[in-house]
Amino acid sequence: GQQLNQSPQSMFIQEGEDVSMNCTSSSIFNTWLWYKQDPGEGPVLLIALYKAGELTSNGRLTAQFGITRKDSFLNISASIPSDVGIYFCAGSDGNNRLAFGKGNQVVVIP
Amino acid sequence: DTEVTQTPKHLVMGMTNKKSLKCEQHMGHRAMYWYKQKAKKPPELMFVYSYEKLSINESVPSRFSPECPNSSLLNLHLHALQPEDSALYLCASSLQFVPGQATSSYNSPLHFGNGTRLTVT
C-alpha cells in the first residue's frame, strides 16, 4: 500500500524565517497535494501538483513534484504568525485512496 | 470560509444515543467522502460516494451508517458508538471519483469541511 514519510514532524521557527518540509513515498506517485490544518478546522488545500518536476507557487508558498515522482517539498518564505498549524502532504499512486503523511506541526515564534 | 459545510460543529452523545452528522456542498461535485481524524493524526478514509452511490466502505463498523440523499448532501448516522469513536469527523468532496485515480488533474483535489468534533461518553 501507499506509505508517505513526512519530515520533520514538528518545527519551531522564528517569524520571518523560511521553512522547508518534505514528503517521500515508497512508490511512484502521480499526484502530490499539500494541506494546512488549523486547530478546530478541516484541512485546507494549499497546492496541488500533477506532473513530475512541476514547481508551483501560491503566495509565499512553493511546492515541487520531485523528478523521481517519489517525493515533494513545500517551502514557506518569510514566515508569519498565521503560518502556525499542521501541514499534511497527500498523494496518490493510482490507488483509490489518497495517502496522507503524518503531518508537520509548525510553530512560529514572534 | 470552506465551501463544504458540516453540522453540527460539536456533538456529545451517549453510547445508547442515535445522532446524525450532516454535510453539504454546492460546488457541483459528484464525489463525497467521510473521514475520521484523531488528534495529531492524519485523516483516515471511511466512505466514498460517487454519483450518490457508495463506492468505498473501508470496513467501517456498522454503527456508522452513511447516506447520500442527493449529490449535494451527505449524512453519517451514528448509533451505539463507543468512547474510542470520539474524533473529528470530516466530510470532503471532489469533482468526481475515478476508480484507480484517487486524485488527478481532471478529478480535482479533495475539499474538506471544518468537521464535527464528536465526543462519545
mmCIF file of C-alpha atoms in Angstrom:
data_model
loop_
_atom_site.group_PDB
_atom_site.id
_atom_site.type_symbol
_atom_site.label_atom_id
_atom_site.label_comp_id
_atom_site.label_asym_id
_atom_site.label_seq_id
_atom_site.Cartn_x
_atom_site.Cartn_y
_atom_site.Cartn_z
ATOM 1 C CA GLY A 1 0.000 0.000 0.000
ATOM 2 C CA GLN A 2 0.927 3.629 -0.197
ATOM 3 C CA GLN A 3 3.157 4.946 2.559
ATOM 4 C CA LEU A 4 4.260 8.529 2.999
ATOM 5 C CA ASN A 5 7.125 9.663 5.152
ATOM 6 C CA GLN A 6 6.774 13.317 6.079
ATOM 7 C CA SER A 7 9.537 15.210 7.796
ATOM 8 C CA PRO A 8 10.126 16.937 10.057
ATOM 9 C CA GLN A 9 7.191 16.120 12.336
ATOM 10 C CA SER A 10 7.434 19.441 14.143
ATOM 11 C CA MET A 11 9.388 22.634 13.840
ATOM 12 C CA PHE A 12 9.784 25.874 15.756
ATOM 13 C CA ILE A 13 10.763 28.794 13.591
ATOM 14 C CA GLN A 14 11.382 32.491 14.088
ATOM 15 C CA GLU A 15 8.981 34.889 12.401
ATOM 16 C CA GLY A 16 10.467 35.976 9.099
ATOM 17 C CA GLU A 17 12.410 32.776 8.535
ATOM 18 C CA ASP A 18 11.902 30.441 5.607
ATOM 19 C CA VAL A 19 10.553 26.931 6.229
ATOM 20 C CA SER A 20 11.103 23.781 4.241
ATOM 21 C CA MET A 21 9.445 20.406 4.672
ATOM 22 C CA ASN A 22 9.296 17.312 2.519
ATOM 23 C CA CYS A 23 7.465 14.113 1.903
ATOM 24 C CA THR A 24 8.657 10.839 0.370
ATOM 25 C CA SER A 25 6.712 7.858 -0.821
ATOM 26 C CA SER A 26 7.528 4.180 -1.137
ATOM 27 C CA SER A 27 6.002 4.077 -4.620
ATOM 28 C CA ILE A 28 5.774 6.338 -7.643
ATOM 29 C CA PHE A 29 3.044 8.953 -7.228
ATOM 30 C CA ASN A 30 1.057 10.690 -9.965
ATOM 31 C CA THR A 31 -0.277 13.468 -7.743
ATOM 32 C CA TRP A 32 1.016 15.376 -4.725
ATOM 33 C CA LEU A 33 -1.110 17.654 -2.551
ATOM 34 C CA TRP A 34 -0.218 19.892 0.362
ATOM 35 C CA TYR A 35 -2.817 20.790 3.006
ATOM 36 C CA LYS A 36 -2.736 23.014 6.093
ATOM 37 C CA GLN A 37 -4.947 22.384 9.110
ATOM 38 C CA ASP A 38 -5.625 24.929 11.822
ATOM 39 C CA PRO A 39 -6.933 23.847 15.240
ATOM 40 C CA GLY A 40 -10.653 23.066 15.152
ATOM 41 C CA GLU A 41 -10.841 23.257 11.370
ATOM 42 C CA GLY A 42 -10.571 20.930 8.415
ATOM 43 C CA PRO A 43 -7.536 20.647 6.129
ATOM 44 C CA VAL A 44 -7.308 23.415 3.546
ATOM 45 C CA LEU A 45 -5.702 22.715 0.192
ATOM 46 C CA LEU A 46 -2.576 24.821 -0.366
ATOM 47 C CA ILE A 47 -1.061 23.451 -3.561
ATOM 48 C CA ALA A 48 -1.783 20.579 -5.967
ATOM 49 C CA LEU A 49 0.941 19.079 -8.200
ATOM 50 C CA TYR A 50 0.245 16.766 -11.135
ATOM 51 C CA LYS A 51 3.470 16.496 -13.164
ATOM 52 C CA ALA A 52 6.951 15.314 -12.261
ATOM 53 C CA GLY A 53 9.232 18.327 -11.928
ATOM 54 C CA GLU A 54 6.311 20.741 -11.572
ATOM 55 C CA LEU A 55 7.070 23.779 -9.407
ATOM 56 C CA THR A 56 4.032 25.723 -8.225
ATOM 57 C CA SER A 57 3.681 28.804 -6.058
ATOM 58 C CA ASN A 58 0.782 30.147 -4.044
ATOM 59 C CA GLY A 59 1.768 33.435 -2.445
ATOM 60 C CA ARG A 60 4.634 32.740 -0.057
ATOM 61 C CA LEU A 61 4.275 29.003 -0.590
ATOM 62 C CA THR A 62 6.182 26.997 -3.166
ATOM 63 C CA ALA A 63 5.912 23.268 -3.742
ATOM 64 C CA GLN A 64 7.614 20.900 -6.150
ATOM 65 C CA PHE A 65 6.799 17.455 -7.500
ATOM 66 C CA GLY A 66 10.071 15.518 -7.428
ATOM 67 C CA ILE A 67 11.586 14.263 -10.660
ATOM 68 C CA THR A 68 11.674 10.701 -9.317
ATOM 69 C CA ARG A 69 7.917 11.023 -8.573
ATOM 70 C CA LYS A 70 8.612 9.674 -5.094
ATOM 71 C CA ASP A 71 8.961 12.966 -3.257
ATOM 72 C CA SER A 72 7.671 16.503 -2.892
ATOM 73 C CA PHE A 73 8.696 19.516 -0.867
ATOM 74 C CA LEU A 74 6.906 22.593 0.433
ATOM 75 C CA ASN A 75 8.640 25.880 1.186
ATOM 76 C CA ILE A 76 7.174 28.776 3.144
ATOM 77 C CA SER A 77 9.058 32.026 2.762
ATOM 78 C CA ALA A 78 9.176 34.851 5.311
ATOM 79 C CA SER A 79 7.010 33.055 7.856
ATOM 80 C CA ILE A 80 4.350 34.969 9.764
ATOM 81 C CA PRO A 81 2.396 34.004 12.909
ATOM 82 C CA SER A 82 -0.633 32.783 10.948
ATOM 83 C CA ASP A 83 1.528 30.125 9.284
ATOM 84 C CA VAL A 84 1.214 28.128 12.501
ATOM 85 C CA GLY A 85 -0.641 24.855 12.007
ATOM 86 C CA ILE A 86 -0.238 21.280 10.866
ATOM 87 C CA TYR A 87 0.902 20.755 7.294
ATOM 88 C CA PHE A 88 -0.019 17.465 5.625
ATOM 89 C CA CYS A 89 1.289 16.076 2.381
ATOM 90 C CA ALA A 90 -1.016 13.735 0.495
ATOM 91 C CA GLY A 91 -0.872 11.909 -2.767
ATOM 92 C CA SER A 92 -1.883 9.020 -4.920
ATOM 93 C CA ASP A 93 -0.060 6.320 -6.874
ATOM 94 C CA GLY A 94 -3.192 5.360 -8.783
ATOM 95 C CA ASN A 95 -4.829 3.722 -5.804
ATOM 96 C CA ASN A 96 -8.431 4.571 -4.983
ATOM 97 C CA ARG A 97 -7.360 6.081 -1.721
ATOM 98 C CA LEU A 98 -5.486 9.263 -1.012
ATOM 99 C CA ALA A 99 -2.467 8.637 1.227
ATOM 100 C CA PHE A 100 -1.572 11.202 3.885
ATOM 101 C CA GLY A 101 1.690 11.940 5.618
ATOM 102 C CA LYS A 102 1.722 12.107 9.420
ATOM 103 C CA GLY A 103 1.804 15.891 9.397
ATOM 104 C CA ASN A 104 4.293 18.585 10.388
ATOM 105 C CA GLN A 105 3.365 20.853 13.312
ATOM 106 C CA VAL A 106 4.770 24.311 12.594
ATOM 107 C CA VAL A 107 5.101 26.856 15.409
ATOM 108 C CA VAL A 108 6.111 30.422 14.560
ATOM 109 C CA ILE A 109 7.812 32.388 17.301
ATOM 110 C CA PRO A 110 7.174 36.148 17.077
ATOM 111 C CA ASP B 1 -14.801 30.025 4.557
ATOM 112 C CA THR B 2 -14.944 26.409 3.449
ATOM 113 C CA GLU B 3 -17.334 25.503 0.643
ATOM 114 C CA VAL B 4 -18.138 22.214 2.346
ATOM 115 C CA THR B 5 -20.447 22.844 5.290
ATOM 116 C CA GLN B 6 -20.739 20.433 8.186
ATOM 117 C CA THR B 7 -23.202 20.432 11.058
ATOM 118 C CA PRO B 8 -23.122 20.290 13.968
ATOM 119 C CA LYS B 9 -19.687 21.675 14.796
ATOM 120 C CA HIS B 10 -19.628 19.826 18.117
ATOM 121 C CA LEU B 11 -21.600 16.809 19.308
ATOM 122 C CA VAL B 12 -21.620 14.970 22.610
ATOM 123 C CA MET B 13 -23.553 11.725 22.720
ATOM 124 C CA GLY B 14 -24.006 8.745 24.976
ATOM 125 C CA MET B 15 -23.340 5.213 23.875
ATOM 126 C CA THR B 16 -27.058 4.472 23.517
ATOM 127 C CA ASN B 17 -27.913 7.592 21.530
ATOM 128 C CA LYS B 18 -28.694 7.907 17.835
ATOM 129 C CA LYS B 19 -27.437 11.028 16.105
ATOM 130 C CA SER B 20 -26.588 12.174 12.593
ATOM 131 C CA LEU B 21 -23.815 14.277 11.093
ATOM 132 C CA LYS B 22 -24.636 16.357 8.045
ATOM 133 C CA CYS B 23 -22.545 17.644 5.175
ATOM 134 C CA GLU B 24 -23.473 19.892 2.265
ATOM 135 C CA GLN B 25 -21.615 21.229 -0.767
ATOM 136 C CA HIS B 26 -22.801 23.329 -3.691
ATOM 137 C CA MET B 27 -19.738 23.131 -5.905
ATOM 138 C CA GLY B 28 -21.331 20.625 -8.277
ATOM 139 C CA HIS B 29 -19.025 17.902 -7.026
ATOM 140 C CA ARG B 30 -20.234 14.347 -7.611
ATOM 141 C CA ALA B 31 -17.960 12.571 -5.133
ATOM 142 C CA MET B 32 -18.300 12.920 -1.377
ATOM 143 C CA TYR B 33 -16.262 11.396 1.413
ATOM 144 C CA TRP B 34 -16.300 10.769 5.145
ATOM 145 C CA TYR B 35 -13.006 10.802 7.025
ATOM 146 C CA LYS B 36 -12.231 10.242 10.700
ATOM 147 C CA GLN B 37 -9.363 12.128 12.315
ATOM 148 C CA LYS B 38 -7.853 11.524 15.737
ATOM 149 C CA ALA B 39 -5.830 14.259 17.451
ATOM 150 C CA LYS B 40 -2.488 14.995 15.781
ATOM 151 C CA LYS B 41 -3.052 12.240 13.213
ATOM 152 C CA PRO B 42 -3.843 12.426 9.502
ATOM 153 C CA PRO B 43 -7.419 11.860 8.284
ATOM 154 C CA GLU B 44 -8.472 8.249 7.718
ATOM 155 C CA LEU B 45 -10.902 7.386 4.950
ATOM 156 C CA MET B 46 -14.230 5.822 5.980
ATOM 157 C CA PHE B 47 -16.589 6.034 2.985
ATOM 158 C CA VAL B 48 -16.672 7.308 -0.593
ATOM 159 C CA TYR B 49 -19.848 8.126 -2.515
ATOM 160 C CA SER B 50 -19.789 8.636 -6.254
ATOM 161 C CA TYR B 51 -22.903 9.903 -8.015
ATOM 162 C CA GLU B 52 -24.878 9.172 -4.834
ATOM 163 C CA LYS B 53 -23.796 5.537 -4.751
ATOM 164 C CA LEU B 54 -21.484 4.030 -2.166
ATOM 165 C CA SER B 55 -18.183 3.215 -3.870
ATOM 166 C CA ILE B 56 -15.878 2.519 -0.951
ATOM 167 C CA ASN B 57 -16.505 1.330 2.607
ATOM 168 C CA GLU B 58 -13.205 0.983 4.449
ATOM 169 C CA SER B 59 -14.510 -1.865 6.640
ATOM 170 C CA VAL B 60 -16.178 0.654 8.915
ATOM 171 C CA PRO B 61 -18.256 -0.830 11.795
ATOM 172 C CA SER B 62 -21.998 -0.894 11.137
ATOM 173 C CA ARG B 63 -22.631 1.539 13.986
ATOM 174 C CA PHE B 64 -21.633 4.137 11.357
ATOM 175 C CA SER B 65 -24.179 4.316 8.541
ATOM 176 C CA PRO B 66 -23.634 6.726 5.643
ATOM 177 C CA GLU B 67 -26.355 8.114 3.428
ATOM 178 C CA CYS B 68 -26.230 10.295 0.326
ATOM 179 C CA PRO B 69 -29.742 11.663 -0.335
ATOM 180 C CA ASN B 70 -28.598 13.702 -3.339
ATOM 181 C CA SER B 71 -25.414 14.950 -4.953
ATOM 182 C CA SER B 72 -25.133 17.894 -2.566
ATOM 183 C CA LEU B 73 -25.823 16.171 0.725
ATOM 184 C CA LEU B 74 -24.053 13.517 2.739
ATOM 185 C CA ASN B 75 -25.117 12.207 6.128
ATOM 186 C CA LEU B 76 -23.465 9.929 8.660
ATOM 187 C CA HIS B 77 -25.863 8.197 11.030
ATOM 188 C CA LEU B 78 -24.431 7.165 14.370
ATOM 189 C CA HIS B 79 -25.806 4.531 16.714
ATOM 190 C CA ALA B 80 -24.414 2.713 19.734
ATOM 191 C CA LEU B 81 -20.993 4.320 19.444
ATOM 192 C CA GLN B 82 -18.058 3.599 21.722
ATOM 193 C CA PRO B 83 -15.862 6.141 23.548
ATOM 194 C CA GLU B 84 -12.999 5.280 21.185
ATOM 195 C CA ASP B 85 -15.139 6.618 18.334
ATOM 196 C CA SER B 86 -14.594 10.127 19.696
ATOM 197 C CA ALA B 87 -12.798 12.076 16.966
ATOM 198 C CA LEU B 88 -13.097 14.841 14.393
ATOM 199 C CA TYR B 89 -15.307 13.637 11.526
ATOM 200 C CA LEU B 90 -14.501 15.344 8.259
ATOM 201 C CA CYS B 91 -16.578 15.494 5.132
ATOM 202 C CA ALA B 92 -14.907 16.163 1.802
ATOM 203 C CA SER B 93 -15.920 16.449 -1.820
ATOM 204 C CA SER B 94 -14.251 16.333 -5.206
ATOM 205 C CA LEU B 95 -15.343 16.841 -8.795
ATOM 206 C CA GLN B 96 -15.692 13.119 -9.301
ATOM 207 C CA PHE B 97 -14.358 9.805 -8.084
ATOM 208 C CA VAL B 98 -12.499 7.748 -10.653
ATOM 209 C CA PRO B 99 -11.561 4.222 -9.527
ATOM 210 C CA GLY B 100 -7.808 3.874 -9.617
ATOM 211 C CA GLN B 101 -7.306 7.636 -9.593
ATOM 212 C CA ALA B 102 -7.732 8.890 -6.033
ATOM 213 C CA THR B 103 -6.878 12.326 -7.309
ATOM 214 C CA SER B 104 -5.707 13.665 -10.640
ATOM 215 C CA SER B 105 -5.653 16.792 -12.714
ATOM 216 C CA TYR B 106 -9.139 16.071 -14.052
ATOM 217 C CA ASN B 107 -10.604 14.770 -10.825
ATOM 218 C CA SER B 108 -9.875 17.790 -8.609
ATOM 219 C CA PRO B 109 -8.348 17.523 -5.151
ATOM 220 C CA LEU B 110 -10.448 16.895 -2.082
ATOM 221 C CA HIS B 111 -12.031 19.914 -0.440
ATOM 222 C CA PHE B 112 -12.696 19.389 3.255
ATOM 223 C CA GLY B 113 -15.301 20.820 5.592
ATOM 224 C CA ASN B 114 -14.396 22.022 9.082
ATOM 225 C CA GLY B 115 -15.574 18.793 10.642
ATOM 226 C CA THR B 116 -17.755 17.742 13.539
ATOM 227 C CA ARG B 117 -15.972 17.232 16.845
ATOM 228 C CA LEU B 118 -17.660 14.143 18.280
ATOM 229 C CA THR B 119 -17.358 13.077 21.898
ATOM 230 C CA VAL B 120 -18.889 9.773 22.987
ATOM 231 C CA THR B 121 -19.455 9.471 26.719
#
